[in-house]
CSV table of C-alpha atoms in Angstrom, one decimal:
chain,number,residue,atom,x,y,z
A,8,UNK,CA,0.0,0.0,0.0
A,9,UNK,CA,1.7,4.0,-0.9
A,10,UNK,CA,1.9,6.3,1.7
A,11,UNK,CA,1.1,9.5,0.7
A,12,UNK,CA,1.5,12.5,3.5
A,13,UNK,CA,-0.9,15.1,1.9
A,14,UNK,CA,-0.8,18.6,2.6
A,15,UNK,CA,-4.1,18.9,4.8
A,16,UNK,CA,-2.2,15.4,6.4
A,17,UNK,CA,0.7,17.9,7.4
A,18,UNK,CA,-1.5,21.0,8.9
A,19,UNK,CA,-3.5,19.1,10.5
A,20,UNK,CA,-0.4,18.0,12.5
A,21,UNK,CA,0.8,20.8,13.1
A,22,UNK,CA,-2.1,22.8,14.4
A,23,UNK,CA,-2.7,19.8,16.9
A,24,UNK,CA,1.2,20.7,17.9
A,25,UNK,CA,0.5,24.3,18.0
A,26,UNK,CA,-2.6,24.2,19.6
A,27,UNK,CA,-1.5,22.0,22.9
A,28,UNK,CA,0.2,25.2,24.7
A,29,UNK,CA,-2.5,25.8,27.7
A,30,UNK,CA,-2.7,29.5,28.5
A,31,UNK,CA,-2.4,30.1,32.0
A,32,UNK,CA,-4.1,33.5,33.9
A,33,UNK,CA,-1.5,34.9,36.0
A,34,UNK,CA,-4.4,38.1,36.9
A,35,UNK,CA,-7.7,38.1,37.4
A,36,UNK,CA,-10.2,40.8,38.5
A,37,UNK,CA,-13.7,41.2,37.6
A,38,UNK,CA,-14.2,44.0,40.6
A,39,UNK,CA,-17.3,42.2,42.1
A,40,UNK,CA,-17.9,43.8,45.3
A,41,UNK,CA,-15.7,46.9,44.5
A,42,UNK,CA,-16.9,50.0,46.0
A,43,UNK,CA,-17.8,52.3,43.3
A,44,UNK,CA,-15.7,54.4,41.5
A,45,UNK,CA,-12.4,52.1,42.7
A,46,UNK,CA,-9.6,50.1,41.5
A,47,UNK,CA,-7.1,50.0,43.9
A,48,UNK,CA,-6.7,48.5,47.3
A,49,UNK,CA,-8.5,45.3,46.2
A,50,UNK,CA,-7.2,41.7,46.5
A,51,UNK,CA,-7.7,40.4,42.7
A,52,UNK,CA,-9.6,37.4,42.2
A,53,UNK,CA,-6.1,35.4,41.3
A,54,UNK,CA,-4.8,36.7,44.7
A,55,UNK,CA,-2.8,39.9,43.9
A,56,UNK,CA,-3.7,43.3,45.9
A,57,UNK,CA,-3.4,46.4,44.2
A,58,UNK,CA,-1.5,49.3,45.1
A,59,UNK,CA,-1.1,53.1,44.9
A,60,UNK,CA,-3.6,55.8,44.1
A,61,UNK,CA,-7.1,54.4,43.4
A,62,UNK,CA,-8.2,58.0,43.2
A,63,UNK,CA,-10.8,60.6,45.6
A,64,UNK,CA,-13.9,60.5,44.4
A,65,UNK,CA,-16.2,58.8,47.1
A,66,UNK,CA,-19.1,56.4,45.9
A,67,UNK,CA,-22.2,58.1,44.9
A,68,UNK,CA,-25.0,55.8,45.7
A,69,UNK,CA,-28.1,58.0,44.3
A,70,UNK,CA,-27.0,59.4,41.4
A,71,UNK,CA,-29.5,62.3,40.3
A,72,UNK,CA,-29.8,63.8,36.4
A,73,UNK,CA,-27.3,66.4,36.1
A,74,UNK,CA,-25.2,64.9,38.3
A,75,UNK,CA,-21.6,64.2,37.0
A,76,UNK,CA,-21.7,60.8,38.6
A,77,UNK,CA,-24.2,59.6,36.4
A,78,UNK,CA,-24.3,57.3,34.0
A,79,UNK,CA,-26.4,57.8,31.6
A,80,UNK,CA,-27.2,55.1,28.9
A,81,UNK,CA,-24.7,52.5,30.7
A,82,UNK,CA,-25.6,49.4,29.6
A,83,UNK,CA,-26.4,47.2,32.5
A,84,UNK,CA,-25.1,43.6,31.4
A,85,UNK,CA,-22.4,40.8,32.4
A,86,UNK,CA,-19.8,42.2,30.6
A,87,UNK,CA,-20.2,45.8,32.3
A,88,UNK,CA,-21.5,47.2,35.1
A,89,UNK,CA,-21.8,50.2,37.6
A,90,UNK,CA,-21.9,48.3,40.5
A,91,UNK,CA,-18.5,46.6,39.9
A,92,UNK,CA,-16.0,49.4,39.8
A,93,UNK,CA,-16.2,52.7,37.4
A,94,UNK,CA,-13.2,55.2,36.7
A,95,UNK,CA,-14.3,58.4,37.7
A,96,UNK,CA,-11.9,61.2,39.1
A,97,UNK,CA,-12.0,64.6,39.6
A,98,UNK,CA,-8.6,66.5,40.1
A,99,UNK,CA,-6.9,63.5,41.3
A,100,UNK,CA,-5.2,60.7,38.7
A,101,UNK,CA,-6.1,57.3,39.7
A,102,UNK,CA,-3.0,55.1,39.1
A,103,UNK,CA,-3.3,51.5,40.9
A,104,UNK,CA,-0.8,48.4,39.8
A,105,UNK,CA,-0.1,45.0,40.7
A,106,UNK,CA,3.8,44.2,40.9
A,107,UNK,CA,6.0,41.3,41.5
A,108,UNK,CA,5.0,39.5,38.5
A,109,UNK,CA,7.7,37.1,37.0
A,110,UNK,CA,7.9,37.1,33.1
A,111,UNK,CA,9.0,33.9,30.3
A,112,UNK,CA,11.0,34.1,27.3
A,113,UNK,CA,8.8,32.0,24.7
A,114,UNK,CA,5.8,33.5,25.8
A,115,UNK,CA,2.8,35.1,24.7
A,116,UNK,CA,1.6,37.3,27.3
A,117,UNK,CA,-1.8,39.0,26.8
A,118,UNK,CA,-2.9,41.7,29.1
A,119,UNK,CA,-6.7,43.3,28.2
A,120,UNK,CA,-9.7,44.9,30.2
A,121,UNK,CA,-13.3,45.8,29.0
A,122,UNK,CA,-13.8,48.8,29.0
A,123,UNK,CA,-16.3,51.6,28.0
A,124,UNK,CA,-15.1,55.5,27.4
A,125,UNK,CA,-17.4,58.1,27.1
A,126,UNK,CA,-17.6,62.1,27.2
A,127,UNK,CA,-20.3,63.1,29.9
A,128,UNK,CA,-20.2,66.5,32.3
A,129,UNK,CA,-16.7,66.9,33.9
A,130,UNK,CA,-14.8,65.2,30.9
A,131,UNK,CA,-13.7,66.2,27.6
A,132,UNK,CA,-12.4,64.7,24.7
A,133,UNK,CA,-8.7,64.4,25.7
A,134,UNK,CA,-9.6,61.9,28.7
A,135,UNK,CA,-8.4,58.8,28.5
A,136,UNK,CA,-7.7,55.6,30.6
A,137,UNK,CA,-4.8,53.6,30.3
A,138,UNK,CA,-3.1,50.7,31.2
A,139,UNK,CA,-0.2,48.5,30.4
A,140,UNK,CA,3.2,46.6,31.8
A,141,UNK,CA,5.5,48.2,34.5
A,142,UNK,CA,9.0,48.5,35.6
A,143,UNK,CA,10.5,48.9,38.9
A,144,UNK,CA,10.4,53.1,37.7
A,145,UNK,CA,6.6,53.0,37.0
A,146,UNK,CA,5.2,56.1,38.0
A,147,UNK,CA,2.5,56.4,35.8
A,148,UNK,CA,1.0,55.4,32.1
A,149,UNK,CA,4.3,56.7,30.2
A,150,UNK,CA,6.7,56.7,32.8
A,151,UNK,CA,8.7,53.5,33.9
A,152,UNK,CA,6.1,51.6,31.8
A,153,UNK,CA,6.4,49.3,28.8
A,154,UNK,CA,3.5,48.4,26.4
A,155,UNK,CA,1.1,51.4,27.5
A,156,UNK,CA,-2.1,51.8,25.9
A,157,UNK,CA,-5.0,54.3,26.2
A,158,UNK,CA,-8.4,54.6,25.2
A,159,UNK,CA,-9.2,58.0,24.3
A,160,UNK,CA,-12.7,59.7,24.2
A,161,UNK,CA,-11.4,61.5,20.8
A,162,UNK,CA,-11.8,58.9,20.0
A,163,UNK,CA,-8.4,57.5,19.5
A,164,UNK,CA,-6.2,54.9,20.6
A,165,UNK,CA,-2.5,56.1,21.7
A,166,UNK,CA,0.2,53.3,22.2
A,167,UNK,CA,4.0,53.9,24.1
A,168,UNK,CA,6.4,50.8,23.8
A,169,UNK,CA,8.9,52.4,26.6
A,170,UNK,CA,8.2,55.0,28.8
A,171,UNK,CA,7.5,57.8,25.9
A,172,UNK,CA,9.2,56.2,23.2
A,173,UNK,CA,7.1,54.9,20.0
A,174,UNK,CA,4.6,56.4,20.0
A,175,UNK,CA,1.6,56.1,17.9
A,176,UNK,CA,-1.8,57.5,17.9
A,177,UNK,CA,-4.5,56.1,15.5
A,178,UNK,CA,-7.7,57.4,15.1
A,179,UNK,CA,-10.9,55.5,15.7
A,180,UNK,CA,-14.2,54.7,15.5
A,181,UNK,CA,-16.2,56.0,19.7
A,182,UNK,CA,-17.3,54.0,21.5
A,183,UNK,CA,-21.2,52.5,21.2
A,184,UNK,CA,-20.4,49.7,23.6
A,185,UNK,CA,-18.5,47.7,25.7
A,186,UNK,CA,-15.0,47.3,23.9
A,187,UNK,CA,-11.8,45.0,24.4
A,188,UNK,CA,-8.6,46.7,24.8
A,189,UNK,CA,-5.8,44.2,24.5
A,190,UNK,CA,-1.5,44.6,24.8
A,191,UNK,CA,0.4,41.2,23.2
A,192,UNK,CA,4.1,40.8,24.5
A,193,UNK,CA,5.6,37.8,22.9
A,194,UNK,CA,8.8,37.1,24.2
A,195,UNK,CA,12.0,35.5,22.4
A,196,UNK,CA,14.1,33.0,23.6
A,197,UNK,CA,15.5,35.7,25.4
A,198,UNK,CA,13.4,38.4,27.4
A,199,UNK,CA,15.7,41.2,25.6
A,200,UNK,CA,14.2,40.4,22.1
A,201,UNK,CA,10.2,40.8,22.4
A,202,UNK,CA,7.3,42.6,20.5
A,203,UNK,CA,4.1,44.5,21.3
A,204,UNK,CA,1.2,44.6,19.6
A,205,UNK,CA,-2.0,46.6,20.3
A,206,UNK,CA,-5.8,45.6,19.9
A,207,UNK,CA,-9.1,47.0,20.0
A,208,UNK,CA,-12.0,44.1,19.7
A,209,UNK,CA,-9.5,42.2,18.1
A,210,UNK,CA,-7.8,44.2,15.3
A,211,UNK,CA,-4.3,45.2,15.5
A,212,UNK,CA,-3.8,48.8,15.9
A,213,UNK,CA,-0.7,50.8,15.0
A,214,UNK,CA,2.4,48.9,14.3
A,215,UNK,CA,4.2,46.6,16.4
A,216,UNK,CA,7.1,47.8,18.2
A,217,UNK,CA,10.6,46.1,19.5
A,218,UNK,CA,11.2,45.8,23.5
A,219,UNK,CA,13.2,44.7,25.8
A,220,UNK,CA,10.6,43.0,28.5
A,221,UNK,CA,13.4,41.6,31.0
A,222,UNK,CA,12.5,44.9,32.5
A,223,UNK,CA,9.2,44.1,33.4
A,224,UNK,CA,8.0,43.4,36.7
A,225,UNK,CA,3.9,43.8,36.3
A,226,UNK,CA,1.0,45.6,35.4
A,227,UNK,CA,-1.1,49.0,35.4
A,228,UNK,CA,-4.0,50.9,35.3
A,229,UNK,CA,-3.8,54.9,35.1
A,230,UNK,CA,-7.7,56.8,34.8
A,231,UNK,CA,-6.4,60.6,33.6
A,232,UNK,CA,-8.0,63.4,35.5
A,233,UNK,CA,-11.9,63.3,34.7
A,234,UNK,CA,-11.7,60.5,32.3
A,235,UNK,CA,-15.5,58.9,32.6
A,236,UNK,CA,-16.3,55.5,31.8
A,237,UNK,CA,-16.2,51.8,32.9
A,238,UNK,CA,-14.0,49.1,33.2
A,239,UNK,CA,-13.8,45.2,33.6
A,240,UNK,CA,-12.5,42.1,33.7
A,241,UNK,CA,-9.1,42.9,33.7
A,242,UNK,CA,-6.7,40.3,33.0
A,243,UNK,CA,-3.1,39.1,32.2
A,244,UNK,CA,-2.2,35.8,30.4
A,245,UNK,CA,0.5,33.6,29.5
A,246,UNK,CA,0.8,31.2,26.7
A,247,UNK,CA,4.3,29.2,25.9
A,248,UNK,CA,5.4,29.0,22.4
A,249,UNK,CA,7.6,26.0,22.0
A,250,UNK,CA,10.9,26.7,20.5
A,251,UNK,CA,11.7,26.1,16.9
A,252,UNK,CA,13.8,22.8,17.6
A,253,UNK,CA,11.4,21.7,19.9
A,254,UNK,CA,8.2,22.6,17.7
A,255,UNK,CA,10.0,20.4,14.7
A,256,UNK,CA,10.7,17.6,17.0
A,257,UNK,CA,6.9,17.7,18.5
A,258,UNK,CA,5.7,17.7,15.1
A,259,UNK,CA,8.3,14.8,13.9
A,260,UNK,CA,6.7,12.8,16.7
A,261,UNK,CA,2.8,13.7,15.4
A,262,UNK,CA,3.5,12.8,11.8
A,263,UNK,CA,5.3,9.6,12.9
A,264,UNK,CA,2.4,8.8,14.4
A,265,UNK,CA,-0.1,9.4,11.5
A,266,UNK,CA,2.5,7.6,9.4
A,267,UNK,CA,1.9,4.4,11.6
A,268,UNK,CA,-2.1,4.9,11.6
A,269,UNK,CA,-2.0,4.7,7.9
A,270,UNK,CA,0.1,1.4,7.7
């Protein structure tokens, strides 16, 4: 009987390869039972605590019309709601992070929130939140940070790869819902040689940009001034990516194996 190792044969092997890495959630917060108005101070639902300034504003619990603290047109579902935490600050900057985290070379490492970002009374179109990777220097969204990205009420999407270096701003479409904001680091074989890319709902935007992510040590949220809006479900996550010799020699093994089916 021929053997004949077809082309579908040969990606079918190698997705099964590709496709066994398990991606594991280093953070985790979905702010249920946040006081309103907060990030910061809270144990994270993967057992992290937050620290710095999670801003002045207190809780409004009877918001009125023509109050600033309202909310108006929020939609109330799973994905995003006012009674889990909202970004709202007056003259203070809210800047929280989580540090300590350990970083992989051969990694994919995806950090993303929901988020919605809106213009309402007290804010203007410049406001933005932001959020991204820190270093042991993180002060705030463009200082002693890596991989920043903010949502702005423009609308626009502004990116920093280091501190203020790289950056890019890229107009887009404003918000009409609940959107996901997403930072990719994939790591080398050496933490030195990485790359970022940038995502809104999925789609890359702005160009991807060289870094060095051995200076990483976690992550950050940063709400500017009176920026208005909500956020969720923020999150950090690793994937491995198996290295080339070790890919070829995983797949070797899989096509052996189909080879011995077929006889």
């Amino acid at each position: 009987m021929k053997l004949t190792l077809t082309t579908h044969t040969l990606l079918t092997a190698l997705l099964i390869t590709s496709s066994s890495a398990a991606i594991t959630t280093i953070i985790y917060d979905d702010f249920e039972g946040e006081s309103l108005y907060y990030i910061g101070g809270s144990t994270t639902n993967t057992g992290q605590t937050w620290s710095g300034n999670p801003g002045t504003l207190p809780p409004d619990p009877n918001p009125t019309p023509g109050n600033p603290n309202l909310l108006a047109g929020v939609p109330q579902n799973s994905a995003l709601h006012p009674s889990r935490t909202l970004s709202k600050i007056t003259e203070d900057q809210q800047i929280t992070s989580i540090s300590g985290i350990g970083f992989l070379p051969n990694s994919i490492y995806t950090l993303s929130m929901e988020a919605l970002v809106f213009v309402d009374q007290g804010a203007d179109s410049t406001d933005w939140f932001g959020f991204g990777f820190t270093t042991p220097s993180f002060s705030h969204a463009v200082i002693g940070s890596v991989g920043t990205m903010l949502r702005r009420a423009e609308p626009a999407v502004q990116t920093f790869s280091s501190n203020s270096n790289s950056q890019q701003s890229i107009a887009v479409p404003a918000a009409t819902g609940v959107e996901v904001l997403s930072i990719n680091l994939t790591t080398g074989s050496t933490l030195a040689d990485s790359t970022l890319t940038w995502e809104l709902d999925g789609t890359q935007v702005g160009n991807s940009r060289s870094v060095n992510a051995s200076q990483i040590d976690g992550v950050f949220f940063h709400g500017f001034e009176d920026a208005l809006g909500l956020v969720d479900n923020y999150r950090l996550t690793q994937q491995a990516v198996p290295e080339p010799s070790s890919f070829l020699l995983s797949t070797l093994g899989t096509l052996t194996l189909i080879l011995r089916r077929k006889r």
